[in-house]
């Protein structure tokens, strides 16, 4: 697919981050966009940004509230977009929605763990299941599944467990790679890519907290404060056990800020890399120099990938401060 003008794209998680930037750049190239998110307000802002420059006549940007872990929500999204976009086919499916959290089988609840897994993995699987018939009806189509470097390296640092997100992203990577040949056999005009970003400047830290808690607040509750304090102690943060609750709140807010603002790759840059990869029909799209370097290191020394020396050497080279 060499150009997006006149095509119809579906984007999950279109309210913020890479989803928002994918929508903006696709619209700028003349592509119709239907996005879903759990936040109607966030999608409204994405749509406003898409429309800052007057849309070409007939171009459509539609928003749909949906939780991608719930199949009925995705089916409703599909039916709404078919009506509002006046189509029975789509050309691009960006399974982009994701959250963090639920990292430990010991310190997190089963509900937290499965919430992360069901969005990050289930949302991709259900997204493909739901929209595959509409993709097949197009003359050419492309599925783009967002995994992560955590799809080939299941860590975020020595002081923090990261099992739910990593498990989901490994599943996304394996599913996408297997889907390549399934499509070749049964729908060769539909392509598939797996996207593996490194550290991208998004609001995933604060957004994940909102989705996991269900209260929409920027502040941690009492249980989350205590869990954050334990993580800081495990990570070796000086006097973490003596910090007040407000100091823990401030530390969490600062982590969310730095993850967004100090990342080596912006969400806009990531979206451009992804879209260029789709045009080039690359099935494996690494996003960011940190992702490329980590991929090389894990392949070169897989048995050492979870040793402290591996982590410290890598993070010093790329400047990561994630865990």
PDB file of C-alpha atoms in Angstrom:
ATOM      1  CA  UNK A   1       0.000   0.000   0.000  1.00  0.00           C
ATOM      2  CA  UNK A   2       1.991   2.946  -1.292  1.00  0.00           C
ATOM      3  CA  UNK A   3      -0.469   5.687  -0.359  1.00  0.00           C
ATOM      4  CA  UNK A   4      -3.289   6.195   2.126  1.00  0.00           C
ATOM      5  CA  UNK A   5      -5.391   8.799   0.321  1.00  0.00           C
ATOM      6  CA  UNK A   6      -8.980   7.658  -0.030  1.00  0.00           C
ATOM      7  CA  UNK A   7      -8.474   4.652   2.232  1.00  0.00           C
ATOM      8  CA  UNK A   8     -10.313   3.876   5.490  1.00  0.00           C
ATOM      9  CA  UNK A   9      -8.281   3.229   8.655  1.00  0.00           C
ATOM     10  CA  UNK A  10      -9.392   1.825  12.002  1.00  0.00           C
ATOM     11  CA  UNK A  11      -7.304   2.822  15.034  1.00  0.00           C
ATOM     12  CA  UNK A  12      -7.802   1.439  18.529  1.00  0.00           C
ATOM     13  CA  UNK A  13      -6.570   3.611  21.379  1.00  0.00           C
ATOM     14  CA  UNK A  14      -6.893   6.735  19.247  1.00  0.00           C
ATOM     15  CA  UNK A  15      -7.360   9.141  22.150  1.00  0.00           C
ATOM     16  CA  UNK A  16      -3.702   9.734  23.032  1.00  0.00           C
ATOM     17  CA  UNK A  17      -0.118   8.837  22.207  1.00  0.00           C
ATOM     18  CA  UNK A  18       0.739   6.919  19.069  1.00  0.00           C
ATOM     19  CA  UNK A  19      -2.936   6.361  18.270  1.00  0.00           C
ATOM     20  CA  UNK A  20      -3.562  10.101  18.173  1.00  0.00           C
ATOM     21  CA  UNK A  21      -0.494  10.725  16.016  1.00  0.00           C
ATOM     22  CA  UNK A  22      -1.400   7.912  13.616  1.00  0.00           C
ATOM     23  CA  UNK A  23      -4.823   9.506  13.191  1.00  0.00           C
ATOM     24  CA  UNK A  24      -3.378  12.971  12.574  1.00  0.00           C
ATOM     25  CA  UNK A  25      -0.831  11.801  10.017  1.00  0.00           C
ATOM     26  CA  UNK A  26      -3.273   9.535   8.191  1.00  0.00           C
ATOM     27  CA  UNK A  27      -5.831  12.332   7.919  1.00  0.00           C
ATOM     28  CA  UNK A  28      -3.096  14.653   6.648  1.00  0.00           C
ATOM     29  CA  UNK A  29      -2.530  12.148   3.832  1.00  0.00           C
ATOM     30  CA  UNK A  30      -6.225  12.075   2.938  1.00  0.00           C
ATOM     31  CA  UNK A  31      -7.197   8.875   4.762  1.00  0.00           C
ATOM     32  CA  UNK A  32     -10.575   8.436   6.464  1.00  0.00           C
ATOM     33  CA  UNK A  33     -10.198   7.448  10.123  1.00  0.00           C
ATOM     34  CA  UNK A  34     -12.461   5.638  12.587  1.00  0.00           C
ATOM     35  CA  UNK A  35     -10.968   5.479  16.063  1.00  0.00           C
ATOM     36  CA  UNK A  36     -12.019   3.963  19.362  1.00  0.00           C
ATOM     37  CA  UNK A  37     -10.922   4.613  22.927  1.00  0.00           C
ATOM     38  CA  UNK A  38     -12.352   4.358  26.426  1.00  0.00           C
ATOM     39  CA  UNK A  39     -12.130   8.162  26.759  1.00  0.00           C
ATOM     40  CA  UNK A  40     -14.609  10.151  24.711  1.00  0.00           C
ATOM     41  CA  UNK A  41     -12.912  13.415  25.738  1.00  0.00           C
ATOM     42  CA  UNK A  42      -9.488  12.233  24.569  1.00  0.00           C
ATOM     43  CA  UNK A  43     -10.887  11.195  21.192  1.00  0.00           C
ATOM     44  CA  UNK A  44     -12.651  14.530  20.834  1.00  0.00           C
ATOM     45  CA  UNK A  45      -9.277  16.245  21.212  1.00  0.00           C
ATOM     46  CA  UNK A  46      -7.696  13.915  18.647  1.00  0.00           C
ATOM     47  CA  UNK A  47     -10.507  14.704  16.219  1.00  0.00           C
ATOM     48  CA  UNK A  48     -10.096  18.443  16.864  1.00  0.00           C
ATOM     49  CA  UNK A  49      -6.395  18.207  16.112  1.00  0.00           C
ATOM     50  CA  UNK A  50      -7.138  16.280  12.912  1.00  0.00           C
ATOM     51  CA  UNK A  51      -9.503  19.041  11.844  1.00  0.00           C
ATOM     52  CA  UNK A  52      -7.250  22.005  12.661  1.00  0.00           C
ATOM     53  CA  UNK A  53      -6.437  22.127   8.983  1.00  0.00           C
ATOM     54  CA  UNK A  54      -9.695  22.020   7.050  1.00  0.00           C
ATOM     55  CA  UNK A  55     -10.472  18.456   6.006  1.00  0.00           C
ATOM     56  CA  UNK A  56     -10.775  17.746   2.277  1.00  0.00           C
ATOM     57  CA  UNK A  57     -14.395  17.495   1.152  1.00  0.00           C
ATOM     58  CA  UNK A  58     -15.850  14.112   1.998  1.00  0.00           C
ATOM     59  CA  UNK A  59     -13.068  13.017   4.372  1.00  0.00           C
ATOM     60  CA  UNK A  60     -14.480  11.464   7.545  1.00  0.00           C
ATOM     61  CA  UNK A  61     -13.081  11.216  11.071  1.00  0.00           C
ATOM     62  CA  UNK A  62     -15.350   9.311  13.465  1.00  0.00           C
ATOM     63  CA  UNK A  63     -14.980   8.473  17.164  1.00  0.00           C
ATOM     64  CA  UNK A  64     -16.389   5.460  18.978  1.00  0.00           C
ATOM     65  CA  UNK A  65     -16.258   4.597  22.695  1.00  0.00           C
ATOM     66  CA  UNK A  66     -15.077   1.007  23.135  1.00  0.00           C
ATOM     67  CA  UNK A  67     -13.069  -1.169  25.498  1.00  0.00           C
ATOM     68  CA  UNK A  68     -11.040  -3.415  23.174  1.00  0.00           C
ATOM     69  CA  UNK A  69     -11.011  -6.273  25.686  1.00  0.00           C
ATOM     70  CA  UNK A  70     -14.794  -6.646  25.276  1.00  0.00           C
ATOM     71  CA  UNK A  71     -15.851  -8.262  22.000  1.00  0.00           C
ATOM     72  CA  UNK A  72     -19.334  -6.745  22.021  1.00  0.00           C
ATOM     73  CA  UNK A  73     -17.781  -3.263  22.253  1.00  0.00           C
ATOM     74  CA  UNK A  74     -15.663  -3.954  19.172  1.00  0.00           C
ATOM     75  CA  UNK A  75     -18.654  -5.336  17.275  1.00  0.00           C
ATOM     76  CA  UNK A  76     -20.597  -2.170  18.118  1.00  0.00           C
ATOM     77  CA  UNK A  77     -17.614  -0.101  16.964  1.00  0.00           C
ATOM     78  CA  UNK A  78     -17.544  -2.053  13.681  1.00  0.00           C
ATOM     79  CA  UNK A  79     -21.261  -1.536  13.086  1.00  0.00           C
ATOM     80  CA  UNK A  80     -21.107   2.170  13.936  1.00  0.00           C
ATOM     81  CA  UNK A  81     -18.195   2.824  11.624  1.00  0.00           C
ATOM     82  CA  UNK A  82     -19.872   0.886   8.794  1.00  0.00           C
ATOM     83  CA  UNK A  83     -22.847   3.218   9.122  1.00  0.00           C
ATOM     84  CA  UNK A  84     -20.992   6.466   9.747  1.00  0.00           C
ATOM     85  CA  UNK A  85     -18.207   5.846   7.240  1.00  0.00           C
ATOM     86  CA  UNK A  86     -20.730   4.406   4.757  1.00  0.00           C
ATOM     87  CA  UNK A  87     -18.625   1.331   3.996  1.00  0.00           C
ATOM     88  CA  UNK A  88     -18.514  -2.449   4.208  1.00  0.00           C
ATOM     89  CA  UNK A  89     -14.717  -2.559   3.991  1.00  0.00           C
ATOM     90  CA  UNK A  90     -11.616  -1.047   5.575  1.00  0.00           C
ATOM     91  CA  UNK A  91      -8.026  -0.886   4.341  1.00  0.00           C
ATOM     92  CA  UNK A  92      -5.971  -0.400   7.505  1.00  0.00           C
ATOM     93  CA  UNK A  93      -6.386  -1.833  10.998  1.00  0.00           C
ATOM     94  CA  UNK A  94      -4.099  -0.407  13.696  1.00  0.00           C
ATOM     95  CA  UNK A  95      -4.461  -2.538  16.832  1.00  0.00           C
ATOM     96  CA  UNK A  96      -2.727   0.072  18.944  1.00  0.00           C
ATOM     97  CA  UNK A  97      -4.587   0.212  22.293  1.00  0.00           C
ATOM     98  CA  UNK A  98      -2.658  -0.867  25.360  1.00  0.00           C
ATOM     99  CA  UNK A  99      -2.064  -0.260  29.061  1.00  0.00           C
ATOM    100  CA  UNK A 100       0.548  -1.221  31.601  1.00  0.00           C
ATOM    101  CA  UNK A 101       0.133  -2.550  35.127  1.00  0.00           C
ATOM    102  CA  UNK A 102      -0.481  -5.909  36.751  1.00  0.00           C
ATOM    103  CA  UNK A 103       3.206  -6.650  36.532  1.00  0.00           C
ATOM    104  CA  UNK A 104       3.519  -9.159  39.358  1.00  0.00           C
ATOM    105  CA  UNK A 105       1.768 -12.422  40.189  1.00  0.00           C
ATOM    106  CA  UNK A 106       2.649 -11.699  43.835  1.00  0.00           C
ATOM    107  CA  UNK A 107       1.988  -8.010  44.511  1.00  0.00           C
ATOM    108  CA  UNK A 108      -0.780  -7.288  41.999  1.00  0.00           C
ATOM    109  CA  UNK A 109      -4.279  -8.743  42.009  1.00  0.00           C
ATOM    110  CA  UNK A 110      -5.447 -11.249  39.439  1.00  0.00           C
ATOM    111  CA  UNK A 111      -7.913  -8.631  38.200  1.00  0.00           C
ATOM    112  CA  UNK A 112      -5.118  -6.100  37.567  1.00  0.00           C
ATOM    113  CA  UNK A 113      -2.984  -8.695  35.799  1.00  0.00           C
ATOM    114  CA  UNK A 114      -5.789  -9.889  33.550  1.00  0.00           C
ATOM    115  CA  UNK A 115      -6.958  -6.344  32.808  1.00  0.00           C
ATOM    116  CA  UNK A 116      -3.574  -5.558  31.277  1.00  0.00           C
ATOM    117  CA  UNK A 117      -3.323  -8.885  29.454  1.00  0.00           C
ATOM    118  CA  UNK A 118      -6.872  -8.733  28.104  1.00  0.00           C
ATOM    119  CA  UNK A 119      -6.391  -5.259  26.654  1.00  0.00           C
ATOM    120  CA  UNK A 120      -2.856  -5.660  25.312  1.00  0.00           C
ATOM    121  CA  UNK A 121      -3.343  -9.164  23.885  1.00  0.00           C
ATOM    122  CA  UNK A 122      -7.102  -9.666  23.780  1.00  0.00           C
ATOM    123  CA  UNK A 123      -7.658  -6.313  22.099  1.00  0.00           C
ATOM    124  CA  UNK A 124      -5.345  -7.318  19.233  1.00  0.00           C
ATOM    125  CA  UNK A 125      -6.872 -10.774  18.807  1.00  0.00           C
ATOM    126  CA  UNK A 126     -10.458  -9.527  19.013  1.00  0.00           C
ATOM    127  CA  UNK A 127      -9.634  -6.584  16.760  1.00  0.00           C
ATOM    128  CA  UNK A 128      -8.422  -8.908  14.014  1.00  0.00           C
ATOM    129  CA  UNK A 129     -11.359 -11.273  14.508  1.00  0.00           C
ATOM    130  CA  UNK A 130     -13.868  -8.421  14.359  1.00  0.00           C
ATOM    131  CA  UNK A 131     -12.511  -6.499  11.389  1.00  0.00           C
ATOM    132  CA  UNK A 132     -11.017  -9.285   9.259  1.00  0.00           C
ATOM    133  CA  UNK A 133     -14.125  -9.658   7.041  1.00  0.00           C
ATOM    134  CA  UNK A 134     -14.041  -5.915   6.259  1.00  0.00           C
ATOM    135  CA  UNK A 135     -10.321  -6.105   5.479  1.00  0.00           C
ATOM    136  CA  UNK A 136     -10.815  -9.068   3.154  1.00  0.00           C
ATOM    137  CA  UNK A 137     -13.476  -7.138   1.211  1.00  0.00           C
ATOM    138  CA  UNK A 138     -10.952  -4.401   0.338  1.00  0.00           C
ATOM    139  CA  UNK A 139      -8.814  -4.649  -2.795  1.00  0.00           C
ATOM    140  CA  UNK A 140      -5.720  -4.221  -0.572  1.00  0.00           C
ATOM    141  CA  UNK A 141      -5.439  -4.099   3.203  1.00  0.00           C
ATOM    142  CA  UNK A 142      -2.929  -4.123   6.046  1.00  0.00           C
ATOM    143  CA  UNK A 143      -3.116  -5.176   9.704  1.00  0.00           C
ATOM    144  CA  UNK A 144      -0.710  -3.399  12.040  1.00  0.00           C
ATOM    145  CA  UNK A 145      -0.405  -4.932  15.519  1.00  0.00           C
ATOM    146  CA  UNK A 146       1.462  -2.987  18.181  1.00  0.00           C
ATOM    147  CA  UNK A 147       3.665  -5.205  20.336  1.00  0.00           C
ATOM    148  CA  UNK A 148       6.719  -3.760  22.099  1.00  0.00           C
ATOM    149  CA  UNK A 149      10.357  -4.438  22.777  1.00  0.00           C
ATOM    150  CA  UNK A 150       8.770  -6.308  25.672  1.00  0.00           C
ATOM    151  CA  UNK A 151       7.607  -8.751  23.013  1.00  0.00           C
ATOM    152  CA  UNK A 152      11.180 -10.040  22.756  1.00  0.00           C
ATOM    153  CA  UNK A 153      12.624  -8.873  26.091  1.00  0.00           C
ATOM    154  CA  UNK A 154      10.362  -9.389  29.100  1.00  0.00           C
ATOM    155  CA  UNK A 155      11.745  -6.784  31.472  1.00  0.00           C
ATOM    156  CA  UNK A 156      11.490  -3.150  32.469  1.00  0.00           C
ATOM    157  CA  UNK A 157      14.283  -3.191  35.022  1.00  0.00           C
ATOM    158  CA  UNK A 158      15.677  -5.279  37.849  1.00  0.00           C
ATOM    159  CA  UNK A 159      13.501  -3.762  40.569  1.00  0.00           C
ATOM    160  CA  UNK A 160      10.084  -4.254  39.025  1.00  0.00           C
ATOM    161  CA  UNK A 161       8.112  -7.281  37.804  1.00  0.00           C
ATOM    162  CA  UNK A 162       6.621  -6.897  34.347  1.00  0.00           C
ATOM    163  CA  UNK A 163       4.802 -10.146  33.612  1.00  0.00           C
ATOM    164  CA  UNK A 164       1.340  -9.143  32.359  1.00  0.00           C
ATOM    165  CA  UNK A 165       2.442  -6.603  29.747  1.00  0.00           C
ATOM    166  CA  UNK A 166       5.385  -8.706  28.566  1.00  0.00           C
ATOM    167  CA  UNK A 167       3.267 -11.848  28.266  1.00  0.00           C
ATOM    168  CA  UNK A 168       0.702  -9.951  26.204  1.00  0.00           C
ATOM    169  CA  UNK A 169       3.299  -8.426  23.909  1.00  0.00           C
ATOM    170  CA  UNK A 170       5.024 -11.771  23.321  1.00  0.00           C
ATOM    171  CA  UNK A 171       1.584 -13.106  22.343  1.00  0.00           C
ATOM    172  CA  UNK A 172       1.012 -10.203  19.947  1.00  0.00           C
ATOM    173  CA  UNK A 173       4.372 -10.783  18.288  1.00  0.00           C
ATOM    174  CA  UNK A 174       3.839 -14.521  17.865  1.00  0.00           C
ATOM    175  CA  UNK A 175       0.259 -14.076  16.648  1.00  0.00           C
ATOM    176  CA  UNK A 176       1.314 -11.468  14.090  1.00  0.00           C
ATOM    177  CA  UNK A 177       4.158 -13.595  12.744  1.00  0.00           C
ATOM    178  CA  UNK A 178       1.874 -16.632  12.427  1.00  0.00           C
ATOM    179  CA  UNK A 179      -0.773 -14.468  10.776  1.00  0.00           C
ATOM    180  CA  UNK A 180       1.611 -13.559   7.951  1.00  0.00           C
ATOM    181  CA  UNK A 181       1.414 -17.029   6.428  1.00  0.00           C
ATOM    182  CA  UNK A 182      -2.252 -17.522   7.310  1.00  0.00           C
ATOM    183  CA  UNK A 183      -3.004 -14.429   5.232  1.00  0.00           C
ATOM    184  CA  UNK A 184      -0.739 -15.560   2.387  1.00  0.00           C
ATOM    185  CA  UNK A 185      -2.685 -18.803   2.187  1.00  0.00           C
ATOM    186  CA  UNK A 186      -6.203 -17.419   2.516  1.00  0.00           C
ATOM    187  CA  UNK A 187      -6.186 -13.658   1.802  1.00  0.00           C
ATOM    188  CA  UNK A 188      -2.921 -12.734   0.049  1.00  0.00           C
ATOM    189  CA  UNK A 189      -4.051  -9.160  -0.610  1.00  0.00           C
ATOM    190  CA  UNK A 190      -4.050  -8.528   3.178  1.00  0.00           C
ATOM    191  CA  UNK A 191      -0.637  -7.880   4.767  1.00  0.00           C
ATOM    192  CA  UNK A 192       0.373  -7.883   8.425  1.00  0.00           C
ATOM    193  CA  UNK A 193       3.041  -6.034  10.396  1.00  0.00           C
ATOM    194  CA  UNK A 194       4.113  -6.270  14.020  1.00  0.00           C
ATOM    195  CA  UNK A 195       5.312  -2.997  15.546  1.00  0.00           C
ATOM    196  CA  UNK A 196       7.867  -3.118  18.371  1.00  0.00           C
ATOM    197  CA  UNK A 197       8.462   0.312  19.886  1.00  0.00           C
ATOM    198  CA  UNK A 198      11.114   1.133  22.414  1.00  0.00           C
ATOM    199  CA  UNK A 199      10.540   3.989  24.858  1.00  0.00           C
ATOM    200  CA  UNK A 200       8.042   6.289  23.152  1.00  0.00           C
ATOM    201  CA  UNK A 201       6.839   9.518  24.740  1.00  0.00           C
ATOM    202  CA  UNK A 202       3.213   8.733  25.579  1.00  0.00           C
ATOM    203  CA  UNK A 203       0.832   9.028  28.522  1.00  0.00           C
ATOM    204  CA  UNK A 204       0.717   5.261  29.090  1.00  0.00           C
ATOM    205  CA  UNK A 205       1.895   5.552  32.706  1.00  0.00           C
ATOM    206  CA  UNK A 206      -0.923   7.887  33.787  1.00  0.00           C
ATOM    207  CA  UNK A 207      -3.488   6.362  31.409  1.00  0.00           C
ATOM    208  CA  UNK A 208      -2.787   2.860  32.700  1.00  0.00           C
ATOM    209  CA  UNK A 209      -3.408   4.000  36.247  1.00  0.00           C
ATOM    210  CA  UNK A 210      -6.772   5.498  35.226  1.00  0.00           C
ATOM    211  CA  UNK A 211      -7.916   2.371  33.394  1.00  0.00           C
ATOM    212  CA  UNK A 212      -6.735  -0.040  36.098  1.00  0.00           C
ATOM    213  CA  UNK A 213      -8.383   1.917  38.899  1.00  0.00           C
ATOM    214  CA  UNK A 214     -11.520   2.872  36.999  1.00  0.00           C
ATOM    215  CA  UNK A 215     -11.740   6.207  38.819  1.00  0.00           C
ATOM    216  CA  UNK A 216     -10.168   8.405  36.137  1.00  0.00           C
ATOM    217  CA  UNK A 217      -7.998  10.188  38.710  1.00  0.00           C
ATOM    218  CA  UNK A 218      -4.391  11.255  38.290  1.00  0.00           C
ATOM    219  CA  UNK A 219      -3.712  10.375  41.948  1.00  0.00           C
ATOM    220  CA  UNK A 220      -2.842   7.000  43.433  1.00  0.00           C
ATOM    221  CA  UNK A 221      -5.185   5.430  45.955  1.00  0.00           C
ATOM    222  CA  UNK A 222      -3.883   4.240  49.335  1.00  0.00           C
ATOM    223  CA  UNK A 223      -3.157   0.702  48.094  1.00  0.00           C
ATOM    224  CA  UNK A 224      -1.293   2.016  45.040  1.00  0.00           C
ATOM    225  CA  UNK A 225       0.759   4.378  47.202  1.00  0.00           C
ATOM    226  CA  UNK A 226       1.936   1.473  49.341  1.00  0.00           C
ATOM    227  CA  UNK A 227       2.699  -0.695  46.305  1.00  0.00           C
ATOM    228  CA  UNK A 228       4.657   2.153  44.699  1.00  0.00           C
ATOM    229  CA  UNK A 229       6.617   2.625  47.916  1.00  0.00           C
ATOM    230  CA  UNK A 230       7.543  -1.099  47.936  1.00  0.00           C
ATOM    231  CA  UNK A 231       8.654  -0.911  44.309  1.00  0.00           C
ATOM    232  CA  UNK A 232      10.852   2.090  45.075  1.00  0.00           C
ATOM    233  CA  UNK A 233      12.426   0.235  47.996  1.00  0.00           C
ATOM    234  CA  UNK A 234      13.067  -2.802  45.778  1.00  0.00           C
ATOM    235  CA  UNK A 235      14.604  -0.538  43.143  1.00  0.00           C
ATOM    236  CA  UNK A 236      17.036   0.850  45.690  1.00  0.00           C
ATOM    237  CA  UNK A 237      15.609   4.381  45.907  1.00  0.00           C
ATOM    238  CA  UNK A 238      17.264   6.005  48.963  1.00  0.00           C
ATOM    239  CA  UNK A 239      14.947   6.310  52.010  1.00  0.00           C
ATOM    240  CA  UNK A 240      11.917   5.216  49.954  1.00  0.00           C
ATOM    241  CA  UNK A 241      10.442   3.495  53.015  1.00  0.00           C
ATOM    242  CA  UNK A 242      10.528   6.819  54.898  1.00  0.00           C
ATOM    243  CA  UNK A 243       8.803   8.923  52.225  1.00  0.00           C
ATOM    244  CA  UNK A 244       5.384  10.352  53.029  1.00  0.00           C
ATOM    245  CA  UNK A 245       2.324   9.462  50.983  1.00  0.00           C
ATOM    246  CA  UNK A 246       2.460  12.856  49.267  1.00  0.00           C
ATOM    247  CA  UNK A 247       6.098  12.312  48.352  1.00  0.00           C
ATOM    248  CA  UNK A 248       5.118   8.973  46.792  1.00  0.00           C
ATOM    249  CA  UNK A 249       2.338  10.735  44.866  1.00  0.00           C
ATOM    250  CA  UNK A 250       4.854  13.281  43.621  1.00  0.00           C
ATOM    251  CA  UNK A 251       7.309  10.556  42.600  1.00  0.00           C
ATOM    252  CA  UNK A 252       4.604   8.792  40.566  1.00  0.00           C
ATOM    253  CA  UNK A 253       3.580  12.043  38.877  1.00  0.00           C
ATOM    254  CA  UNK A 254       7.214  12.766  38.026  1.00  0.00           C
ATOM    255  CA  UNK A 255       7.638   9.260  36.562  1.00  0.00           C
ATOM    256  CA  UNK A 256       4.594   9.805  34.333  1.00  0.00           C
ATOM    257  CA  UNK A 257       5.946  13.202  33.258  1.00  0.00           C
ATOM    258  CA  UNK A 258       9.424  11.978  32.424  1.00  0.00           C
ATOM    259  CA  UNK A 259       8.100   8.946  30.550  1.00  0.00           C
ATOM    260  CA  UNK A 260       6.103  11.320  28.340  1.00  0.00           C
ATOM    261  CA  UNK A 261       8.527  14.217  28.001  1.00  0.00           C
ATOM    262  CA  UNK A 262      12.011  12.668  28.190  1.00  0.00           C
ATOM    263  CA  UNK A 263      11.571   9.727  25.811  1.00  0.00           C
ATOM    264  CA  UNK A 264      14.119   9.318  22.998  1.00  0.00           C
ATOM    265  CA  UNK A 265      11.313   9.004  20.424  1.00  0.00           C
ATOM    266  CA  UNK A 266       8.138  11.104  20.321  1.00  0.00           C
ATOM    267  CA  UNK A 267       4.729   9.670  19.514  1.00  0.00           C
ATOM    268  CA  UNK A 268       4.700  11.688  16.279  1.00  0.00           C
ATOM    269  CA  UNK A 269       8.064  10.260  15.224  1.00  0.00           C
ATOM    270  CA  UNK A 270       6.869   6.763  16.087  1.00  0.00           C
ATOM    271  CA  UNK A 271       3.731   7.169  13.968  1.00  0.00           C
ATOM    272  CA  UNK A 272       5.829   8.300  11.000  1.00  0.00           C
ATOM    273  CA  UNK A 273       8.104   5.255  11.315  1.00  0.00           C
ATOM    274  CA  UNK A 274       5.087   2.952  11.479  1.00  0.00           C
ATOM    275  CA  UNK A 275       3.364   4.471   8.454  1.00  0.00           C
ATOM    276  CA  UNK A 276       6.579   4.413   6.421  1.00  0.00           C
ATOM    277  CA  UNK A 277       6.989   0.755   7.388  1.00  0.00           C
ATOM    278  CA  UNK A 278       3.481  -0.036   6.161  1.00  0.00           C
ATOM    279  CA  UNK A 279       4.169   1.653   2.829  1.00  0.00           C
ATOM    280  CA  UNK A 280       7.366  -0.377   2.497  1.00  0.00           C
ATOM    281  CA  UNK A 281       5.428  -3.577   3.371  1.00  0.00           C
ATOM    282  CA  UNK A 282       7.814  -4.381   6.203  1.00  0.00           C
ATOM    283  CA  UNK A 283       6.328  -7.035   8.458  1.00  0.00           C
ATOM    284  CA  UNK A 284       8.684  -6.222  11.345  1.00  0.00           C
ATOM    285  CA  UNK A 285       8.813  -2.566  12.376  1.00  0.00           C
ATOM    286  CA  UNK A 286      11.226  -1.603  15.157  1.00  0.00           C
ATOM    287  CA  UNK A 287      10.534   1.911  16.441  1.00  0.00           C
ATOM    288  CA  UNK A 288      13.418   3.888  17.890  1.00  0.00           C
ATOM    289  CA  UNK A 289      17.167   3.439  18.044  1.00  0.00           C
ATOM    290  CA  UNK A 290      16.755   1.932  21.528  1.00  0.00           C
ATOM    291  CA  UNK A 291      14.486  -0.788  20.094  1.00  0.00           C
ATOM    292  CA  UNK A 292      17.014  -1.606  17.381  1.00  0.00           C
ATOM    293  CA  UNK A 293      19.909  -1.771  19.842  1.00  0.00           C
ATOM    294  CA  UNK A 294      17.979  -3.896  22.329  1.00  0.00           C
ATOM    295  CA  UNK A 295      16.957  -6.293  19.560  1.00  0.00           C
ATOM    296  CA  UNK A 296      20.607  -6.696  18.548  1.00  0.00           C
ATOM    297  CA  UNK A 297      21.743  -7.263  22.133  1.00  0.00           C
ATOM    298  CA  UNK A 298      19.078  -9.833  23.007  1.00  0.00           C
ATOM    299  CA  UNK A 299      19.812 -11.793  19.826  1.00  0.00           C
ATOM    300  CA  UNK A 300      23.553 -11.675  20.489  1.00  0.00           C
ATOM    301  CA  UNK A 301      23.367 -12.806  24.129  1.00  0.00           C
ATOM    302  CA  UNK A 302      19.949 -14.305  24.946  1.00  0.00           C
ATOM    303  CA  UNK A 303      21.204 -16.182  28.015  1.00  0.00           C
ATOM    304  CA  UNK A 304      22.404 -12.925  29.578  1.00  0.00           C
ATOM    305  CA  UNK A 305      19.319 -10.867  28.667  1.00  0.00           C
ATOM    306  CA  UNK A 306      17.936 -10.890  32.223  1.00  0.00           C
ATOM    307  CA  UNK A 307      21.182 -10.342  34.096  1.00  0.00           C
ATOM    308  CA  UNK A 308      21.770  -7.066  35.905  1.00  0.00           C
ATOM    309  CA  UNK A 309      24.917  -6.331  33.893  1.00  0.00           C
ATOM    310  CA  UNK A 310      22.952  -6.625  30.630  1.00  0.00           C
ATOM    311  CA  UNK A 311      20.277  -4.221  31.850  1.00  0.00           C
ATOM    312  CA  UNK A 312      22.656  -1.670  33.325  1.00  0.00           C
ATOM    313  CA  UNK A 313      24.922  -1.637  30.276  1.00  0.00           C
ATOM    314  CA  UNK A 314      22.005  -1.201  27.887  1.00  0.00           C
ATOM    315  CA  UNK A 315      20.213   1.501  29.862  1.00  0.00           C
ATOM    316  CA  UNK A 316      23.411   3.483  30.293  1.00  0.00           C
ATOM    317  CA  UNK A 317      23.976   3.436  26.545  1.00  0.00           C
ATOM    318  CA  UNK A 318      20.443   4.529  25.552  1.00  0.00           C
ATOM    319  CA  UNK A 319      19.596   6.642  28.602  1.00  0.00           C
ATOM    320  CA  UNK A 320      16.604   4.643  29.801  1.00  0.00           C
ATOM    321  CA  UNK A 321      15.374   5.293  33.354  1.00  0.00           C
ATOM    322  CA  UNK A 322      12.255   3.147  33.473  1.00  0.00           C
ATOM    323  CA  UNK A 323      12.550   0.838  36.456  1.00  0.00           C
TER     324      UNK A 323
END
